[in-house]
Amino acid sequence: MSTAEATLPSTPQIEGANFLNLLIVDDERAIREACREVAQSLGYNSFVADSAEHAYRILESQNIDAILLDLKLPGAGGLEALHQIKQQRPDAVVVVVTGYGTVQSAVHAMKNGAYDYVTKPFSMDELKLLLERVSNHLKLKTENRLLREKIKSKQGFGSIVGRAPEMDKLYRIIAKAAHSSHPVLIFGESGTGKEMVARAIHFSGPYRDKPFIPVDCGSLVPTLIESELFGYVKGAFTGAMQSKEGLLAIAEGGTVFLDEVGELPVDLQAKLLRAIQEKEIRPVGSTKRIAINVRILAATNRDLEQSVAQGSFRRDLYFRLNVLSLRIPPLRERRQDIPLLVAHFLERITRSTGQEHTLSDDALKAMLAFDWPGNVRELENSLERACALNTGPLIHLTDLPGSISGARSQAAAVNEGSAKILPMADLEKQTIINTIAQLNGDKLLAARLLGIGKTTLYRKLKEYAVQE
């Protein structure tokens, strides 16, 4: 094929790739034509090149989204061409084509930036499935980029991410609380971001230049909490070799955030109440009182009214802390924020690791169906785990913790009315296809893991293609 070959005349395109530009690089004319026909049937604008040098020229003049690259090219080798292409178009999705028996080269190419690979000879149905997957991947990348841009322009209040109506109400209360000096009581389940809300209140108000000191009341033994809050003098107890200033004094002019304040013992609650009312503290072992000027923010995941009724929390301290109050909605009550949170955390992971990740449709649907008992913290941890264990850029449903993928399966079963019983043949087909997908298309490795011969695997894949 001469280098004058470029594109086919435009043809009507169906819904699918949505006018993505695909470059097909192969020195065999028949393969180029067949690939171009399949690509255009899916809605791609297709360009073709018969050599690496020809491909470079097209990349200079066209905005290419995806590339189908034969690793065995005249002149420059396929891996060399891949390196050059990724330099020219780092965001382009590259699928490499390799001959049967040279899968190792494709694996090496994937380590160097290729998205996936296909082995010759391949069926047109196999190519169609691959290009559909590339189209979905590019669509997800675009959606994630748009979400990241939204985050940068308006991610919520301070560093809090969320745009659900419940969050808008929360932001309004935070804004009012930020310019008040009264104590604030923050209610919310574990993992909803109570400390983040407390920080937003502090750093959005007139005390932003003063200290913000968090204290986890649930993680310290009572004696330590008392000495941490009020300080102590030299010789107050064994090991007190010198005096130590308490956090309520150190935070002069600023904010002390008492996380899980419901865990405080009753006797310490009385001392805290006195400190808030009298604006002074007495360090452990001292007879002198020290004046303090500090704002108290407190948070709890408990029902403090119930604790008051049970006698485990002082009523007078409850009313003293609850001058202003706000409730952080659990994640299950603002599911529409999940895609925004996913994009936010994936962006943070990308900055940390340098590896970009996107979420598959099935994975996102599973996350939307899950109730998230651990709330935003659990979502963040699930994404960090998935990115750490996943070797490719696309996070699949199987990369998520079993509790999340199980919720998706359960929801699907409920929607269908009952659990669907599949024949053995369908289960076998589903297992083979899912295994290959999990291994990013590595059929040889899939055959080994499934305990079947590669010939058997290829025969079954051919049967499935015919059936479909």
Coordinates of N, CA, C and O in Angstrom, one line a residue, residues 105-276:
S105 N 5.9 -10.9 23.5 CA 6.2 -9.6 23.0 C 5.0 -8.6 23.4 O 5.2 -7.5 23.7
A106 N 3.8 -9.2 23.3 CA 2.6 -8.3 23.6 C 2.6 -8.0 25.0 O 2.2 -6.9 25.4
V107 N 2.9 -8.9 25.9 CA 3.0 -8.7 27.3 C 4.0 -7.6 27.6 O 3.8 -6.7 28.4
H108 N 5.1 -7.7 27.0 CA 6.2 -6.7 27.1 C 5.7 -5.3 26.7 O 6.0 -4.3 27.3
A109 N 4.9 -5.3 25.6 CA 4.3 -4.0 25.0 C 3.4 -3.4 26.0 O 3.3 -2.2 26.2
M110 N 2.6 -4.3 26.7 CA 1.6 -3.8 27.7 C 2.3 -3.1 28.9 O 1.9 -2.2 29.4
K111 N 3.5 -3.7 29.2 CA 4.2 -3.1 30.3 C 4.8 -1.7 29.9 O 5.2 -0.9 30.8
N112 N 4.9 -1.5 28.6 CA 5.4 -0.3 28.1 C 4.3 0.7 27.6 O 4.6 1.6 26.8
G113 N 3.1 0.5 28.0 CA 2.1 1.4 27.7 C 0.9 1.0 26.9 O 0.0 1.7 26.7
A114 N 1.0 -0.2 26.3 CA -0.1 -0.7 25.5 C -1.3 -1.0 26.4 O -1.2 -1.5 27.5
Y115 N -2.5 -0.8 25.9 CA -3.7 -1.1 26.6 C -4.1 -2.5 26.6 O -4.5 -3.1 27.6
D116 N -4.0 -3.2 25.4 CA -4.4 -4.6 25.3 C -3.7 -5.1 24.1 O -3.0 -4.4 23.4
Y117 N -3.9 -6.4 23.8 CA -3.3 -7.0 22.6 C -4.3 -8.1 22.0 O -5.2 -8.6 22.7
V118 N -4.1 -8.4 20.8 CA -4.8 -9.4 20.1 C -3.8 -10.2 19.2 O -2.9 -9.7 18.7
T119 N -4.0 -11.6 19.2 CA -3.1 -12.4 18.4 C -3.7 -12.8 17.1 O -4.9 -13.0 16.9
K120 N -2.8 -12.8 16.1 CA -3.2 -13.3 14.7 C -3.1 -14.8 14.7 O -2.2 -15.4 15.3
P121 N -4.0 -15.4 14.0 CA -5.2 -14.9 13.3 C -6.3 -14.6 14.3 O -6.5 -15.4 15.2
F122 N -7.0 -13.5 14.1 CA -8.1 -13.2 15.0 C -9.4 -13.1 14.1 O -9.3 -12.7 12.9
S123 N -10.5 -13.4 14.7 CA -11.8 -13.3 14.0 C -12.3 -11.8 14.1 O -11.9 -11.0 14.9
M124 N -13.2 -11.5 13.2 CA -13.7 -10.1 13.1 C -14.6 -9.9 14.4 O -14.7 -8.7 14.9
D125 N -15.2 -11.0 14.9 CA -16.0 -10.8 16.1 C -15.1 -10.5 17.3 O -15.5 -9.7 18.1
E126 N -14.0 -11.1 17.3 CA -13.0 -10.9 18.4 C -12.5 -9.4 18.3 O -12.4 -8.7 19.3
L127 N -12.3 -8.9 17.1 CA -11.8 -7.6 16.9 C -12.9 -6.6 17.3 O -12.7 -5.5 17.9
K128 N -14.1 -6.9 17.0 CA -15.3 -6.1 17.3 C -15.4 -5.9 18.8 O -15.6 -4.8 19.3
L129 N -15.3 -7.0 19.5 CA -15.4 -6.9 21.0 C -14.3 -6.1 21.6 O -14.5 -5.3 22.5
L130 N -13.1 -6.2 21.0 CA -12.0 -5.5 21.5 C -12.1 -4.0 21.3 O -11.9 -3.2 22.1
L131 N -12.6 -3.6 20.1 CA -12.8 -2.2 19.8 C -13.9 -1.6 20.6 O -13.9 -0.4 20.9
E132 N -14.9 -2.4 20.9 CA -16.0 -1.9 21.7 C -15.5 -1.6 23.1 O -15.8 -0.6 23.7
R133 N -14.6 -2.5 23.6 CA -14.0 -2.3 24.9 C -13.1 -1.0 24.9 O -13.1 -0.3 25.9
V134 N -12.4 -0.8 23.8 CA -11.6 0.4 23.7 C -12.5 1.6 23.7 O -12.2 2.6 24.4
S135 N -13.6 1.6 23.0 CA -14.5 2.7 22.9 C -15.1 3.0 24.3 O -15.1 4.2 24.8
N136 N -15.4 1.9 25.1 CA -16.0 2.1 26.4 C -14.9 2.7 27.4 O -15.2 3.6 28.2
H137 N -13.6 2.3 27.2 CA -12.5 2.8 28.0 C -12.3 4.3 27.7 O -12.1 5.0 28.7
L138 N -12.3 4.6 26.5 CA -12.1 6.0 26.1 C -13.3 6.9 26.6 O -13.1 8.0 27.1
K139 N -14.5 6.4 26.6 CA -15.6 7.1 27.1 C -15.5 7.3 28.6 O -15.7 8.4 29.1
L140 N -15.0 6.3 29.3 CA -14.8 6.4 30.8 C -13.7 7.4 31.1 O -13.8 8.2 32.0
K141 N -12.7 7.4 30.3 CA -11.6 8.4 30.5 C -12.1 9.8 30.3 O -11.8 10.7 31.1
T142 N -12.9 10.0 29.3 CA -13.5 11.3 29.1 C -14.4 11.8 30.2 O -14.3 12.9 30.7
E143 N -15.2 10.8 30.7 CA -16.1 11.2 31.8 C -15.3 11.5 33.0 O -15.7 12.4 33.8
N144 N -14.3 10.7 33.3 CA -13.5 11.0 34.5 C -12.8 12.3 34.4 O -12.6 13.0 35.4
R145 N -12.3 12.7 33.2 CA -11.6 13.9 33.0 C -12.6 15.1 33.2 O -12.2 16.1 33.9
L146 N -13.8 15.0 32.7 CA -14.8 16.0 33.0 C -15.2 16.1 34.5 O -15.3 17.2 35.0
L147 N -15.2 15.0 35.1 CA -15.5 15.0 36.5 C -14.4 15.7 37.3 O -14.6 16.4 38.2
R148 N -13.1 15.4 36.9 CA -12.0 16.0 37.5 C -12.0 17.5 37.4 O -11.6 18.3 38.3
E149 N -12.4 17.9 36.1 CA -12.5 19.4 35.9 C -13.6 20.0 36.8 O -13.4 21.1 37.3
K150 N -14.7 19.3 37.0 CA -15.7 19.8 37.8 C -15.2 19.9 39.3 O -15.5 20.9 40.0
I151 N -14.4 18.9 39.7 CA -13.9 18.9 41.0 C -13.0 20.1 41.2 O -13.0 20.8 42.2
K152 N -12.1 20.4 40.2 CA -11.2 21.5 40.3 C -12.0 22.9 40.3 O -11.5 23.8 41.0
S153 N -13.1 22.9 39.6 CA -13.8 24.2 39.6 C -14.7 24.4 40.8 O -14.9 25.5 41.3
K154 N -15.3 23.3 41.2 CA -16.2 23.4 42.4 C -16.4 22.0 43.0 O -17.2 21.2 42.5
Q155 N -15.6 21.7 44.0 CA -15.7 20.3 44.5 C -16.5 20.3 45.8 O -16.8 19.3 46.4
G156 N -17.0 21.4 46.3 CA -17.9 21.4 47.4 C -17.5 22.6 48.4 O -17.3 23.7 47.9
F157 N -17.4 22.3 49.6 CA -17.0 23.3 50.6 C -15.6 23.0 51.1 O -15.4 21.9 51.8
G158 N -14.6 23.8 50.8 CA -13.2 23.5 51.2 C -12.8 22.3 50.5 O -12.8 22.2 49.3
S159 N -12.4 21.2 51.2 CA -11.9 20.0 50.6 C -13.0 18.9 50.6 O -12.7 17.8 50.3
I160 N -14.2 19.3 51.0 CA -15.3 18.3 51.0 C -15.9 18.1 49.6 O -16.1 19.1 48.9
V161 N -16.0 16.9 49.2 CA -16.6 16.6 47.8 C -18.0 16.2 47.9 O -18.3 15.3 48.7
G162 N -18.9 16.8 47.2 CA -20.3 16.4 47.2 C -21.2 17.5 46.6 O -21.0 18.7 47.0
R163 N -22.2 17.2 45.8 CA -23.1 18.1 45.3 C -24.5 17.8 45.4 O -25.4 18.4 44.9
A164 N -24.8 16.7 46.2 CA -26.1 16.3 46.4 C -26.9 17.4 47.2 O -26.2 18.2 47.9
P165 N -28.2 17.4 47.2 CA -29.0 18.4 47.9 C -28.6 18.4 49.4 O -28.6 19.5 50.1
E166 N -28.4 17.2 50.0 CA -28.1 17.1 51.4 C -26.8 17.8 51.7 O -26.6 18.3 52.8
M167 N -25.9 17.7 50.8 CA -24.6 18.4 51.0 C -24.7 19.9 50.9 O -24.0 20.6 51.6
D168 N -25.5 20.4 50.0 CA -25.7 21.8 49.9 C -26.2 22.4 51.2 O -25.8 23.5 51.6
K169 N -27.1 21.6 51.8 CA -27.7 22.1 53.1 C -26.5 22.1 54.2 O -26.4 23.0 55.0
L170 N -25.7 21.1 54.1 CA -24.5 21.0 55.0 C -23.6 22.2 54.8 O -23.1 22.8 55.8
Y171 N -23.3 22.5 53.6 CA -22.4 23.7 53.3 C -23.0 25.0 53.9 O -22.2 25.8 54.4
R172 N -24.3 25.1 53.8 CA -24.9 26.4 54.3 C -24.7 26.5 55.8 O -24.4 27.5 56.4
I173 N -24.8 25.3 56.5 CA -24.7 25.3 58.0 C -23.2 25.5 58.4 O -22.9 26.3 59.3
I174 N -22.3 24.9 57.6 CA -20.9 25.1 57.8 C -20.5 26.6 57.7 O -19.7 27.1 58.5
A175 N -21.0 27.2 56.7 CA -20.7 28.6 56.4 C -21.2 29.5 57.6 O -20.5 30.4 58.0
K176 N -22.3 29.2 58.1 CA -22.8 30.0 59.3 C -22.0 29.7 60.5 O -21.7 30.6 61.3
A177 N -21.7 28.4 60.8 CA -20.9 28.0 62.0 C -19.5 28.6 61.9 O -18.9 28.9 63.0
A178 N -18.9 28.7 60.7 CA -17.6 29.2 60.6 C -17.4 30.6 61.2 O -16.3 30.9 61.7
H179 N -18.4 31.4 61.1 CA -18.3 32.8 61.6 C -19.0 33.0 62.9 O -19.4 34.1 63.3
S180 N -19.1 31.9 63.7 CA -19.6 32.0 65.0 C -18.5 31.5 66.0 O -17.6 30.8 65.6
S181 N -18.6 31.9 67.2 CA -17.6 31.4 68.2 C -18.2 30.3 69.1 O -17.6 29.9 70.1
H182 N -19.5 30.0 68.9 CA -20.2 29.0 69.7 C -19.7 27.6 69.5 O -19.2 27.3 68.4
P183 N -19.8 26.7 70.5 CA -19.5 25.3 70.2 C -20.4 24.7 69.1 O -21.5 25.1 69.0
V184 N -19.9 23.7 68.4 CA -20.6 23.0 67.4 C -20.5 21.5 67.6 O -19.5 21.0 67.9
L185 N -21.7 20.8 67.6 CA -21.7 19.4 67.7 C -22.0 18.8 66.3 O -23.1 19.1 65.7
I186 N -21.1 17.9 65.9 CA -21.2 17.3 64.5 C -21.6 15.9 64.7 O -21.0 15.1 65.3
F187 N -22.8 15.5 64.1 CA -23.3 14.1 64.1 C -23.0 13.5 62.8 O -23.1 14.1 61.7
G188 N -22.6 12.2 62.8 CA -22.3 11.5 61.6 C -21.8 10.1 61.9 O -21.1 9.9 62.9
E189 N -22.1 9.2 61.0 CA -21.6 7.8 61.1 C -20.1 7.8 60.9 O -19.5 8.7 60.3
S190 N -19.4 6.7 61.3 CA -18.0 6.5 61.1 C -17.7 6.6 59.6 O -18.4 6.0 58.8
G191 N -16.7 7.4 59.2 CA -16.2 7.4 57.8 C -16.9 8.5 57.0 O -16.7 8.6 55.8
T192 N -17.8 9.3 57.6 CA -18.5 10.3 56.8 C -17.7 11.6 56.7 O -18.0 12.4 55.8
G193 N -16.6 11.8 57.5 CA -15.8 12.9 57.3 C -16.0 14.0 58.4 O -16.0 15.2 58.0
K194 N -16.2 13.6 59.6 CA -16.6 14.6 60.6 C -15.4 15.5 60.9 O -15.6 16.7 61.1
E195 N -14.2 15.0 60.9 CA -13.0 15.9 61.1 C -12.8 16.8 60.0 O -12.5 18.0 60.1
M196 N -13.1 16.4 58.7 CA -13.0 17.3 57.6 C -14.0 18.4 57.7 O -13.7 19.6 57.3
V197 N -15.2 18.1 58.2 CA -16.2 19.2 58.4 C -15.7 20.2 59.4 O -15.8 21.4 59.3
A198 N -15.1 19.6 60.5 CA -14.6 20.5 61.6 C -13.5 21.4 61.1 O -13.5 22.6 61.4
R199 N -12.6 20.8 60.2 CA -11.6 21.6 59.6 C -12.1 22.7 58.7 O -11.6 23.8 58.7
A200 N -13.2 22.4 58.0 CA -13.8 23.4 57.1 C -14.4 24.5 57.9 O -14.3 25.7 57.5
I201 N -15.0 24.2 59.1 CA -15.5 25.3 59.9 C -14.4 26.2 60.4 O -14.5 27.4 60.4
H202 N -13.3 25.5 60.9 CA -12.2 26.3 61.5 C -11.5 27.2 60.4 O -11.3 28.4 60.6
F203 N -11.2 26.5 59.3 CA -10.3 27.3 58.3 C -11.2 28.2 57.4 O -10.6 28.9 56.6
S204 N -12.5 28.2 57.5 CA -13.3 29.1 56.7 C -13.7 30.3 57.5 O -14.4 31.2 57.0
G205 N -13.3 30.4 58.8 CA -13.7 31.5 59.6 C -12.6 32.4 60.1 O -11.5 32.2 59.6
P206 N -12.8 33.2 61.0 CA -11.8 34.2 61.4 C -10.7 33.6 62.2 O -9.7 34.3 62.5
Y207 N -10.8 32.3 62.6 CA -9.8 31.7 63.4 C -8.8 30.8 62.6 O -8.0 30.0 63.1
R208 N -8.9 31.0 61.3 CA -8.1 30.2 60.4 C -6.6 30.2 60.6 O -5.9 29.3 60.3
D209 N -6.1 31.3 61.1 CA -4.7 31.5 61.3 C -4.2 31.0 62.7 O -3.0 31.0 63.0
K210 N -5.2 30.5 63.5 CA -4.9 30.0 64.8 C -4.8 28.5 64.8 O -5.2 27.8 63.8
P211 N -4.4 27.8 65.9 CA -4.2 26.4 65.8 C -5.6 25.6 65.7 O -6.6 26.1 66.2
F212 N -5.5 24.5 65.0 CA -6.6 23.5 65.0 C -6.1 22.2 65.5 O -5.2 21.6 64.9
I213 N -6.6 21.8 66.6 CA -6.0 20.6 67.3 C -7.1 19.5 67.5 O -8.0 19.7 68.2
P214 N -7.0 18.4 66.7 CA -7.9 17.3 66.9 C -7.5 16.4 68.0 O -6.3 16.1 68.3
V215 N -8.5 15.9 68.8 CA -8.3 14.9 69.9 C -9.2 13.8 69.7 O -10.4 14.0 69.6
D216 N -8.7 12.6 69.5 CA -9.5 11.4 69.4 C -9.9 10.8 70.8 O -9.1 10.1 71.4
C217 N -11.0 11.1 71.2 CA -11.4 10.7 72.6 C -11.7 9.2 72.7 O -11.7 8.7 73.8
G218 N -11.8 8.6 71.6 CA -12.1 7.1 71.7 C -10.9 6.3 71.7 O -10.9 5.1 71.9
S219 N -9.7 6.8 71.4 CA -8.5 6.0 71.2 C -7.5 6.2 72.4 O -6.5 5.4 72.5
L220 N -7.8 7.1 73.3 CA -6.9 7.3 74.5 C -7.6 6.8 75.8 O -8.8 7.0 75.9
V221 N -6.8 6.3 76.7 CA -7.3 5.9 78.0 C -7.7 7.2 78.8 O -7.1 8.2 78.5
P222 N -8.6 7.1 79.7 CA -9.1 8.3 80.4 C -8.0 9.2 81.0 O -8.0 10.4 80.9
T223 N -7.0 8.5 81.6 CA -5.9 9.3 82.3 C -5.1 10.1 81.2 O -4.7 11.2 81.5
L224 N -4.9 9.5 80.1 CA -4.2 10.2 79.0 C -5.0 11.3 78.4 O -4.4 12.4 78.1
I225 N -6.3 11.1 78.3 CA -7.1 12.2 77.7 C -7.1 13.4 78.7 O -6.9 14.6 78.2
E226 N -7.2 13.2 80.0 CA -7.1 14.3 80.9 C -5.8 15.0 80.9 O -5.8 16.3 80.8
S227 N -4.7 14.3 80.9 CA -3.4 15.0 80.8 C -3.2 15.7 79.5 O -2.5 16.7 79.4
E228 N -3.7 15.1 78.4 CA -3.6 15.7 77.1 C -4.4 17.0 77.0 O -3.9 18.0 76.5
L229 N -5.6 17.0 77.5 CA -6.5 18.2 77.4 C -6.0 19.3 78.4 O -6.0 20.5 78.0
F230 N -5.8 18.9 79.6 CA -5.5 19.9 80.7 C -4.1 20.1 81.0 O -3.7 21.1 81.7
G231 N -3.2 19.2 80.6 CA -1.8 19.3 80.9 C -1.5 18.8 82.3 O -2.4 18.3 83.0
Y232 N -0.2 18.8 82.7 CA 0.1 18.4 84.0 C 1.4 19.1 84.5 O 2.1 19.7 83.6
V233 N 1.7 19.0 85.8 CA 2.9 19.6 86.3 C 3.9 18.6 86.7 O 3.6 17.4 86.8
K234 N 5.1 19.0 86.8 CA 6.2 18.0 87.1 C 5.9 17.3 88.4 O 5.5 17.9 89.4
G235 N 6.0 16.0 88.4 CA 5.8 15.2 89.6 C 4.3 14.9 89.8 O 4.0 14.3 90.9
A236 N 3.4 15.2 88.9 CA 2.0 14.9 89.1 C 1.7 13.4 89.2 O 0.8 13.0 89.9
F237 N 2.5 12.6 88.5 CA 2.4 11.2 88.5 C 3.7 10.6 88.1 O 4.6 11.3 87.7
T238 N 3.8 9.3 88.3 CA 5.1 8.6 88.0 C 5.4 8.8 86.5 O 4.6 8.5 85.6
G239 N 6.6 9.3 86.2 CA 7.0 9.5 84.8 C 6.8 11.0 84.4 O 7.3 11.3 83.3
A240 N 6.2 11.8 85.2 CA 6.0 13.2 84.9 C 7.3 13.9 85.3 O 7.4 14.6 86.3
M241 N 8.3 13.8 84.4 CA 9.6 14.4 84.8 C 9.6 15.9 84.6 O 10.5 16.6 85.1
Q242 N 8.7 16.5 83.8 CA 8.6 17.9 83.6 C 7.2 18.3 83.3 O 6.4 17.4 82.9
S243 N 6.8 19.5 83.5 CA 5.5 20.0 83.2 C 5.2 19.9 81.7 O 6.1 20.1 80.9
K244 N 3.9 19.7 81.4 CA 3.4 19.7 80.0 C 2.2 20.6 79.9 O 1.2 20.4 80.7
E245 N 2.1 21.4 78.9 CA 1.0 22.3 78.7 C -0.1 21.5 78.0 O 0.1 20.6 77.1
G246 N -1.4 21.7 78.4 CA -2.5 21.0 77.8 C -2.9 21.5 76.5 O -2.6 22.7 76.1
L247 N -3.6 20.7 75.7 CA -4.1 21.1 74.4 C -5.0 22.3 74.4 O -5.1 23.1 73.5
L248 N -5.8 22.3 75.4 CA -6.8 23.4 75.6 C -6.1 24.8 75.8 O -6.6 25.8 75.4
A249 N -4.9 24.7 76.3 CA -4.1 25.9 76.5 C -3.2 26.2 75.2 O -3.1 27.4 74.8
I250 N -2.7 25.1 74.6 CA -1.9 25.3 73.4 C -2.7 25.9 72.3 O -2.2 26.7 71.4
A251 N -4.0 25.6 72.2 CA -4.8 26.0 71.1 C -5.3 27.5 71.3 O -6.3 27.8 70.7
E252 N -4.6 28.2 72.1 CA -5.0 29.6 72.4 C -5.5 30.4 71.2 O -4.8 30.5 70.2
G253 N -6.8 30.8 71.2 CA -7.3 31.6 70.1 C -7.8 30.7 69.0 O -8.4 31.3 68.0
G254 N -7.6 29.4 69.0 CA -8.0 28.6 67.9 C -9.1 27.6 68.3 O -10.0 27.9 69.0
T255 N -9.0 26.4 67.8 CA -10.0 25.4 67.9 C -9.5 24.0 68.4 O -8.4 23.6 67.9
V256 N -10.2 23.4 69.3 CA -9.9 22.0 69.7 C -11.1 21.2 69.2 O -12.3 21.5 69.6
F257 N -10.8 20.2 68.5 CA -11.9 19.3 67.9 C -11.9 18.0 68.7 O -10.9 17.2 68.7
L258 N -12.9 17.7 69.4 CA -13.1 16.5 70.2 C -13.8 15.5 69.4 O -15.1 15.5 69.4
D259 N -13.1 14.6 68.8 CA -13.7 13.5 68.0 C -14.2 12.4 68.9 O -13.5 12.0 69.8
E260 N -15.4 11.9 68.5 CA -16.0 10.9 69.3 C -16.1 11.3 70.8 O -15.7 10.5 71.7
V261 N -16.7 12.4 71.0 CA -16.8 13.0 72.4 C -17.7 12.1 73.3 O -17.6 12.1 74.5
G262 N -18.6 11.3 72.7 CA -19.4 10.4 73.4 C -18.7 9.3 74.2 O -19.2 8.6 75.0
E263 N -17.4 9.1 73.8 CA -16.6 8.1 74.5 C -16.0 8.6 75.8 O -15.3 7.8 76.5
L264 N -16.1 9.9 76.1 CA -15.5 10.4 77.3 C -16.1 9.8 78.6 O -17.3 9.8 78.7
P265 N -15.3 9.4 79.6 CA -15.9 9.0 80.8 C -16.7 10.1 81.5 O -16.3 11.3 81.3
V266 N -17.6 9.8 82.4 CA -18.5 10.8 83.0 C -17.7 11.8 83.8 O -18.0 13.0 83.8
D267 N -16.7 11.3 84.6 CA -15.9 12.3 85.4 C -15.1 13.3 84.6 O -15.0 14.5 84.9
L268 N -14.6 12.9 83.4 CA -14.0 13.8 82.5 C -14.9 14.8 81.9 O -14.6 15.9 81.5
Q269 N -16.2 14.3 81.6 CA -17.2 15.1 81.1 C -17.4 16.3 82.0 O -17.6 17.5 81.6
A270 N -17.4 16.1 83.3 CA -17.7 17.2 84.3 C -16.5 18.2 84.2 O -16.8 19.4 84.3
K271 N -15.3 17.7 84.1 CA -14.1 18.6 84.0 C -14.2 19.4 82.7 O -13.8 20.6 82.7
L272 N -14.6 18.8 81.6 CA -14.6 19.5 80.4 C -15.7 20.6 80.4 O -15.5 21.7 79.9
L273 N -16.9 20.2 81.0 CA -18.0 21.2 81.2 C -17.5 22.4 81.9 O -17.8 23.5 81.5
R274 N -16.8 22.2 83.0 CA -16.3 23.3 83.8 C -15.3 24.1 83.0 O -15.4 25.4 83.1
A275 N -14.5 23.5 82.2 CA -13.5 24.3 81.5 C -14.2 25.1 80.4 O -13.8 26.3 80.2
I276 N -15.3 24.6 79.8 CA -16.0 25.4 78.8 C -16.7 26.6 79.5 O -16.7 27.7 79.0

